Amino acid sequence: MPWQTKTATPHQTPNEPSPAIVVSHVTMQFKRAKDEATSLKELLVRTLRRQHRYEIFLALDDISFTIQPGEVVGIIGTNGSGKSTLLKIISGALIPTWGRVQVDRKKVQLLTLGTGFDPELTGRENVYLNGAIIGYPQKFIDQNYSAIVRFAELEGFMEEKVRNYSSGMVSRLGFAIATIRDTPEILILDEVLSVGDMFFRQKSEARIREMIHGGSTVLLVSHSTSVIENNCTRAIWIEKGHLRASGTPKEVCRAYEKLKEM
């Protein structure tokens, strides 16, 4: 199970600060249906006959690394490689099958976009719903509502149902809600720099740079090697559940790009 401690790590001297995050031999398995039923009738027949077949999917395989306070670490890898699963384990949203994570989760904020949005509610209602899911008190949302709307550039659209929004509008609103608060000590960013048009991306990248360079420890997942190279002090490459490389952003991103070219 995940664990927390303030004791020194094996290679830590008494005068060194404790690591912000220690991921130790983390493995994550999921059970998924094999040969899924193609109709409700087939599903009912299989259920009655207990003919469901499952296979084990290994999302993460023995992942270990340490992040020191103040580091900005980029995580890169192709789709389905386990990056988001790893972030959810670190934030406490998932419990690993094996292995341990050392982190003070009271200091952690996992920033994802659009989690908990209800398309049948208005933009205004979704601000309060999404903010509550993130953990904002209603008073905080009341005080920052206008700033959220301005940053998302959605003045005049907040009484519309979100089902009528474009994907870019939803992303802008999700980003504005998620980044309105003060920067936490440990910030985990899951693909948040690909929102909206070019001009909004520039604005969102500037907002994230403010958060990153405010002294926080940051984990940043991105498909963009330029984002990793421009904003991170170290990079980790995870591919098909395995840790392939850890080092300088330039070295790791070059190795990753070579794989993509093959």
Phi, psi and omega in degrees: 000156176302150184219159178227140178201157176247011177285158182291147174281164187307326183255019184258127175277159184302333183272350180277146176292152177292145176301149177285321182218131172235117176255119188237107174053044182282126176232138181228121177247143173236145173261123181232152183294140176252133183056067183299147179296142182263356178208163179297322179298314180297321178298315180296318180298315180296323180294314180295324181270000181054050183254015178294136177241138183233158173228155180268126178252124181267100183281323178223139185230098172057058181269130178220134171192164180233138178239127181272156178305134178088353177288148173243105189250122177268138176244124184232156180165160180290167179303139177080014183273352177105008184297309181293325176300317179298317180297321180293325177292316180297320182283347180096002179287334176232150175254127182292154176295316174221164177093176185221154174233128176255112179195148174272099188289347174291342180263358189262136167234122175266119183253111172234165186254132171079007179295124177087007177289138178249114184296341181274353177261160178286169175302316179300313181296324179288333174300314181288321179295308183294322178297320179295321178297319178293330179116015179280134171292154181300323180299320179297317179295318177305315184289333187247006184302311183298321180293323177297313182296317180297315182295322180285350180059045183240025175302132180091355181242000190286343176267000175280148174290143184296337177298339179269357179282151167285165179298326178294322179294318178298316180297318180297318180293317178299318179296315182298319178295314187291334186252011184283337184277167174297151183293129177283172180292325178234117185245125180244119186245117183252097176052056183255000184253030178233033188258143170069193180278182185303317184291321178289326177299320177298319180292319181291323177296322177296319179297317180293321178299322176299317180292317182296316186268017176269012177098000180284158165275129189232134168247122186235115174265130178206147173276350184267116177294330180293322177297317179297313183293325185279340189238347189250153176265343178207157179227147176234131180251119176246126183227121180050044175084356182250145174278110184271325183200152174214126183176207179293149180305320182296313182297313184292318181294323177296318179296319179295318181294326177297321178297318182294332181282343183286000000 
